[in-house]
Structures are given as structure tokens and as C-alpha cells.
CSV table of C-alpha atoms in Angstrom, one decimal:
chain,number,residue,atom,x,y,z
N,1,MET,CA,195.4,113.3,94.6
N,2,ASN,CA,196.1,116.9,94.5
N,3,SER,CA,193.6,119.5,95.7
N,4,GLU,CA,192.2,120.3,92.4
N,5,GLN,CA,191.2,116.8,91.8
N,6,ILE,CA,189.9,116.4,95.1
N,7,ALA,CA,187.9,119.4,94.5
N,8,GLU,CA,186.6,118.1,91.2
N,9,VAL,CA,185.5,115.0,92.7
N,10,ALA,CA,183.5,116.6,95.2
N,11,LYS,CA,181.8,118.5,92.9
N,12,GLN,CA,180.9,115.2,90.8
N,13,PHE,CA,179.7,113.6,94.0
N,14,HIS,CA,177.4,116.7,95.0
N,15,ASN,CA,176.0,116.8,91.5
N,16,ALA,CA,175.2,113.2,91.6
N,17,ARG,CA,173.4,113.7,94.9
N,18,ASP,CA,171.6,116.8,93.6
N,19,GLU,CA,170.5,115.1,90.3
N,20,GLY,CA,169.8,111.4,91.4
N,21,SER,CA,172.6,110.4,89.1
N,22,ARG,CA,175.3,107.7,89.6
N,23,LEU,CA,179.1,107.8,89.3
N,24,ASP,CA,181.9,105.3,88.6
N,25,LEU,CA,184.1,104.1,91.3
N,26,ILE,CA,186.5,107.1,92.1
N,27,THR,CA,189.3,104.3,92.4
N,28,LYS,CA,188.6,103.6,88.6
N,29,ALA,CA,190.0,107.0,87.7
N,30,HIS,CA,192.2,107.6,90.7
N,31,PRO,CA,193.9,104.2,92.0
N,32,GLU,CA,196.1,106.1,94.1
N,33,LEU,CA,193.0,107.4,96.1
N,34,SER,CA,194.0,107.3,100.0
N,35,MET,CA,191.6,107.5,102.9
N,36,GLU,CA,192.9,111.0,104.0
N,37,ASP,CA,191.8,112.3,100.2
N,38,ALA,CA,188.6,110.3,100.6
N,39,TYR,CA,187.5,112.0,103.9
N,40,GLU,CA,188.6,115.2,102.3
N,41,ILE,CA,186.3,114.9,99.3
N,42,ALA,CA,183.3,113.9,101.9
N,43,ARG,CA,184.3,116.8,103.8
N,44,LYS,CA,184.1,119.1,100.4
N,45,THR,CA,181.1,117.5,99.2
N,46,ALA,CA,179.2,118.3,102.7
N,47,MET,CA,180.2,121.8,102.2
N,48,LEU,CA,179.0,122.2,98.8
N,49,THR,CA,175.4,121.3,100.1
N,50,GLY,CA,175.4,124.9,101.9
N,51,SER,CA,173.6,123.1,104.6
N,52,SER,CA,174.5,123.0,108.2
N,53,ILE,CA,177.0,120.2,109.6
N,54,THR,CA,174.7,118.5,112.3
N,55,GLY,CA,176.9,115.7,113.3
N,56,TYR,CA,178.6,112.4,112.2
N,57,LYS,CA,177.5,108.8,111.3
N,58,LEU,CA,179.6,105.9,111.7
N,59,GLY,CA,179.8,103.0,109.2
N,60,PHE,CA,180.6,99.6,109.2
N,61,THR,CA,180.9,99.4,112.8
N,62,SER,CA,179.2,96.0,112.9
N,63,ALA,CA,180.3,92.6,111.6
N,64,ALA,CA,177.0,92.3,109.9
N,65,MET,CA,177.3,95.3,107.8
N,66,ARG,CA,181.2,94.8,106.9
N,67,GLN,CA,180.3,90.9,105.9
N,68,GLN,CA,177.3,92.3,103.8
N,69,MET,CA,179.1,94.8,101.8
N,70,ASN,CA,182.7,92.9,102.1
N,71,ILE,CA,184.6,96.2,103.8
N,72,SER,CA,187.1,95.4,106.1
N,73,ALA,CA,186.7,98.3,108.5
N,74,PRO,CA,184.9,101.2,110.0
N,75,ASN,CA,184.6,104.6,108.4
N,76,TYR,CA,182.5,107.8,109.2
N,77,GLY,CA,180.6,110.3,107.2
N,78,ARG,CA,179.0,113.7,108.0
N,79,LEU,CA,175.4,114.7,108.5
N,80,THR,CA,173.8,117.9,107.4
N,81,ALA,CA,170.5,119.4,108.0
N,82,ASP,CA,169.1,118.4,104.6
N,83,LEU,CA,169.4,114.8,105.3
N,84,HIS,CA,166.8,114.8,108.2
N,85,GLU,CA,163.5,113.1,107.7
N,86,SER,CA,161.6,116.3,107.3
N,87,GLU,CA,164.0,117.8,104.6
N,88,LEU,CA,165.0,114.6,102.7
N,89,SER,CA,164.4,114.3,98.8
N,90,GLN,CA,163.3,110.7,98.5
N,91,GLY,CA,162.8,111.3,94.6
N,92,LYS,CA,166.5,111.9,94.3
N,93,LEU,CA,167.8,108.3,95.9
N,94,VAL,CA,168.2,105.4,93.5
N,95,HIS,CA,168.9,102.2,95.5
N,96,PRO,CA,168.4,103.2,99.3
N,97,ARG,CA,168.8,100.8,102.2
N,98,ILE,CA,167.7,101.4,106.0
N,99,GLU,CA,169.5,100.3,109.1
N,100,PRO,CA,168.9,100.8,112.7
N,101,GLU,CA,171.2,102.6,115.1
N,102,ILE,CA,171.8,104.1,118.5
N,103,THR,CA,172.4,107.9,118.1
N,104,LEU,CA,174.2,110.1,120.7
N,105,LEU,CA,173.3,113.9,121.2
N,106,ILE,CA,176.6,115.5,122.5
N,107,GLY,CA,176.0,118.3,125.2
N,108,SER,CA,179.5,119.9,124.9
N,109,ASP,CA,182.3,120.9,122.8
N,110,ILE,CA,185.0,118.3,122.4
N,111,SER,CA,188.3,119.6,121.1
N,112,GLU,CA,190.6,117.3,123.5
N,113,MET,CA,190.6,113.6,123.3
N,114,PRO,CA,188.7,112.1,126.2
N,115,GLY,CA,190.9,110.0,128.8
N,116,THR,CA,189.0,106.8,128.6
N,117,ILE,CA,186.2,105.5,126.8
N,118,GLU,CA,184.1,106.0,130.3
N,119,ALA,CA,184.9,109.8,130.1
N,120,CYS,CA,182.8,110.1,126.9
N,121,TRP,CA,179.6,109.5,129.0
N,122,ASP,CA,180.3,113.0,130.3
N,123,HIS,CA,179.8,114.6,126.8
N,124,ILE,CA,176.4,112.8,126.0
N,125,GLU,CA,173.5,114.4,126.8
N,126,ALA,CA,170.8,112.3,125.3
N,127,VAL,CA,170.5,109.0,123.5
N,128,MET,CA,167.8,108.3,120.9
N,129,PRO,CA,166.5,105.2,118.4
N,130,SER,CA,167.1,106.0,115.0
N,131,LEU,CA,167.0,104.9,111.5
N,132,GLU,CA,169.7,105.7,108.7
N,133,ILE,CA,168.8,105.7,105.1
N,134,VAL,CA,171.9,104.8,103.0
N,135,ASP,CA,172.2,105.2,99.2
N,136,THR,CA,175.4,104.9,97.3
N,137,ARG,CA,176.3,107.1,94.7
N,138,PHE,CA,177.9,104.6,92.7
N,139,HIS,CA,176.4,102.1,90.3
N,140,ARG,CA,176.0,99.5,92.7
N,141,TYR,CA,176.6,98.4,96.3
N,142,ASP,CA,180.1,96.9,95.1
N,143,PHE,CA,182.8,99.5,96.5
N,144,THR,CA,186.2,99.8,98.0
N,145,LEU,CA,186.5,101.2,101.8
N,146,VAL,CA,188.1,104.4,100.1
N,147,ASP,CA,185.2,104.8,97.5
N,148,ASN,CA,182.7,104.5,100.4
N,149,THR,CA,184.5,106.9,102.5
N,150,ALA,CA,184.9,109.7,99.6
N,151,ASP,CA,181.0,108.8,99.2
N,152,ASN,CA,180.7,110.2,102.7
N,153,SER,CA,180.0,106.4,103.8
N,154,SER,CA,176.7,106.5,101.9
N,155,ALA,CA,174.8,109.0,104.0
N,156,ALA,CA,171.4,109.7,102.6
N,157,GLY,CA,168.9,110.6,105.5
N,158,TYR,CA,168.1,109.9,109.0
N,159,VAL,CA,165.4,109.7,111.4
N,160,MET,CA,165.3,110.1,115.3
N,161,GLY,CA,163.0,108.9,117.5
N,162,ALA,CA,162.4,110.5,121.4
N,163,HIS,CA,165.3,111.5,123.5
N,164,HIS,CA,166.3,109.3,126.5
N,165,LYS,CA,168.7,109.9,129.3
N,166,PRO,CA,172.3,108.3,128.6
N,167,ASP,CA,171.6,105.9,131.4
N,168,ALA,CA,168.9,104.1,129.5
N,169,ILE,CA,171.7,102.4,127.8
N,170,MET,CA,174.9,102.9,130.0
N,171,ASN,CA,176.8,99.8,130.6
N,172,GLN,CA,174.1,97.6,129.3
N,173,GLN,CA,173.2,95.7,126.1
N,174,VAL,CA,170.4,97.0,124.0
N,175,ARG,CA,168.6,94.7,121.7
N,176,VAL,CA,166.8,96.2,118.6
N,177,ARG,CA,164.6,94.6,116.1
N,178,LEU,CA,164.0,95.9,112.4
N,179,SER,CA,161.0,94.8,110.4
N,180,GLY,CA,159.1,96.0,107.1
N,181,GLY,CA,158.0,95.3,103.9
N,182,ASP,CA,158.4,91.4,102.9
N,183,THR,CA,161.9,91.2,104.9
N,184,LYS,CA,161.9,88.7,107.7
N,185,PRO,CA,162.7,90.7,111.1
N,186,LEU,CA,166.2,91.4,111.7
N,187,PHE,CA,168.0,91.3,114.9
N,188,GLY,CA,171.1,93.0,116.5
N,189,SER,CA,172.3,94.4,119.7
N,190,SER,CA,174.1,97.6,120.6
N,191,GLU,CA,177.3,95.8,121.3
N,192,ASP,CA,177.5,95.1,117.7
N,193,ALA,CA,178.6,98.2,116.9
N,194,LEU,CA,182.4,98.2,118.0
N,195,GLY,CA,181.4,97.0,121.2
N,196,GLY,CA,178.8,99.7,122.1
N,197,PRO,CA,177.6,103.0,121.3
N,198,VAL,CA,180.0,104.9,123.6
N,199,GLU,CA,182.8,102.5,122.0
N,200,ALA,CA,181.9,103.7,118.8
N,201,PHE,CA,181.9,107.2,119.8
N,202,TYR,CA,185.5,106.9,121.4
N,203,TRP,CA,186.4,105.6,118.0
N,204,LEU,CA,185.0,108.7,116.3
N,205,CYS,CA,187.0,110.8,118.6
N,206,GLN,CA,190.3,109.3,118.1
N,207,LYS,CA,189.7,110.0,114.2
N,208,LEU,CA,188.8,113.4,114.3
N,209,ILE,CA,190.5,114.9,117.5
N,210,PRO,CA,194.0,114.7,116.3
N,211,LEU,CA,193.0,116.2,113.2
N,212,GLY,CA,192.2,119.5,115.0
N,213,GLU,CA,188.6,118.9,114.7
N,214,THR,CA,186.0,120.0,117.4
N,215,ILE,CA,182.9,118.0,118.1
N,216,ASN,CA,180.4,120.7,118.7
N,217,ALA,CA,177.6,120.7,121.3
N,218,GLY,CA,174.5,119.6,119.8
N,219,SER,CA,176.1,117.2,117.1
N,220,LEU,CA,174.2,114.0,116.6
N,221,ILE,CA,176.4,110.8,116.4
N,222,MET,CA,174.9,107.8,114.7
N,223,THR,CA,177.0,105.0,116.2
N,224,GLY,CA,176.4,102.4,113.2
N,225,GLY,CA,174.2,100.0,112.0
N,226,LEU,CA,173.1,97.0,114.1
N,227,THR,CA,171.9,94.4,111.5
N,228,ALA,CA,172.0,94.1,108.0
N,229,ALA,CA,170.6,96.7,105.8
N,230,PRO,CA,167.4,95.9,103.6
N,231,PHE,CA,166.5,97.8,100.3
N,232,LEU,CA,163.8,100.2,100.7
N,233,LYS,CA,160.8,99.6,98.5
N,234,ASN,CA,157.6,101.6,97.5
N,235,ARG,CA,155.4,102.6,100.2
N,236,THR,CA,156.8,100.4,102.7
N,237,LYS,CA,157.0,101.3,106.4
N,238,PHE,CA,160.1,100.2,108.4
N,239,LEU,CA,159.9,99.8,112.3
N,240,ALA,CA,163.0,99.8,114.6
N,241,GLU,CA,162.2,98.8,118.1
N,242,PHE,CA,164.9,99.2,120.8
N,243,GLU,CA,165.0,97.8,124.3
N,244,ASN,CA,164.8,100.7,126.9
N,245,LEU,CA,164.5,103.4,124.0
N,246,GLY,CA,161.2,102.8,122.3
N,247,SER,CA,161.2,103.1,118.6
N,248,ALA,CA,161.8,104.8,115.1
N,249,THR,CA,159.8,104.5,111.9
N,250,PHE,CA,160.2,105.7,108.3
N,251,THR,CA,157.8,105.1,105.5
N,252,TRP,CA,159.2,105.2,102.1
N,253,GLU,CA,156.8,106.9,99.8
N,254,THR,CA,158.4,107.1,96.2
């Protein structure tokens, strides 16, 4: 795709999100859509919000999510301040789902690739239990990896629990239980996201640093859903309980 087409598709995504409307798959009109183009569309869409970038979210890092959505590989999207729970416009979401994640708070700028996975811990200031709300801008949850990447990995909202020191999860498995509504409790483990939160973070570094991007101090890194993602329903409270990290909660009011 050329730069004009990328800018036009980014505008379409921005308008769909702002209006609560849906789009056809981008690959329907642009079968040549590449992952590079998809990430650029997502980047430009985030810029159009006028909201500050607060970090990154990883998608499809767990086998459960890849199987649920028939996606073959992970991707990432950008978090913006207007997606925080306190700013989230629930009425503009159409078919939102929710998933529990472990989030990392980055304590120092990262402009060079960490030498090892273990070296990533030096950049992590805190870890938090969290929930991510995902909501595809397409008509259905039926898309290709490149379409979803252009859609900013379906990023739609996030909820953070209390901060904990990194050693709360360092070198150990953290189990999670997600409950809410009429859905049976779902269970997962921190190892389900590319082997663990720091491994997922290292994967993100491998994607961003070679492109010349700096992961800024203060960034949130949502390391990927640890269970399948149930749909949110009216006035339903979801609770994610994490070993060693406490919990995160979200109530769908719309």
C-alpha cells in the first residue's frame, strides 16, 4: 500500500472508533496488505486520537487466544491515554470482550536491544494485575492477522490493579482466575503468554528496537491475555485474581 492509502485506512479506523461503527476487512479492498503496512496504519490511527501514547499491548501471545481467534502468531498494538478505564467511552464499543493480563511498568528508556531476556528485568519498575478490553472495529471476530494488526490488535480499553515489585513474579509461574457474569471461571498462567511476562516483553523489544523506536520510561506493557476472552454483557462485573498480585475488576455498565 502507498502512503496515501495507509493514511486513508487510518482515518477509517479512527472514524469507526469515534462513531462506534464497523468496517469491512482491510484485506477485502487491499489484499496486498503487509504486516509492515498494518503496523503503520495502527500507528497513524493512534496519532489521530490526539491522545498520548501510554504504552503497548501484545495480542495473541497465548495458545488459548490464538486458538479462539484462529490466528497463527502474536502481534502488538499501542495504548493511548483515552483507553484507560477512567476515560473509556463504553457506549462506543460494539462487541467488546475482556481478558486478564500481567502488565509491566517500564522504569527507564529502552533504545537498544537488551542483551538477554534476563536483562529486561533491569528496565521493569513494577508489575500489575490488569484487564484488557478488546473490541474489533470489524463486523465480526473473524479476521486475518494483518487485518487485526491494522486494527491496533483490537485495543479498546484497560484496567490496572495495584503496583507490585518485579520480584513478585520473577522466575515464577503466576496463576490467574477470571470470573464474571454467566461465564464459567476461566483459568490461565503467566507462562501462557510466550513463556512469561518478561519473555513477552523481550519479544516486543525485538519488534520495536530494530525500527528505531524507543520504549519510554513510564510505558505500560500489557503482556497478553492469559485465558480465552469472554464477551462483556450489560452490568456485568468481571474479576481477575492473580497469585502474588491481587486482582483487577471491571464492570460493564452499558
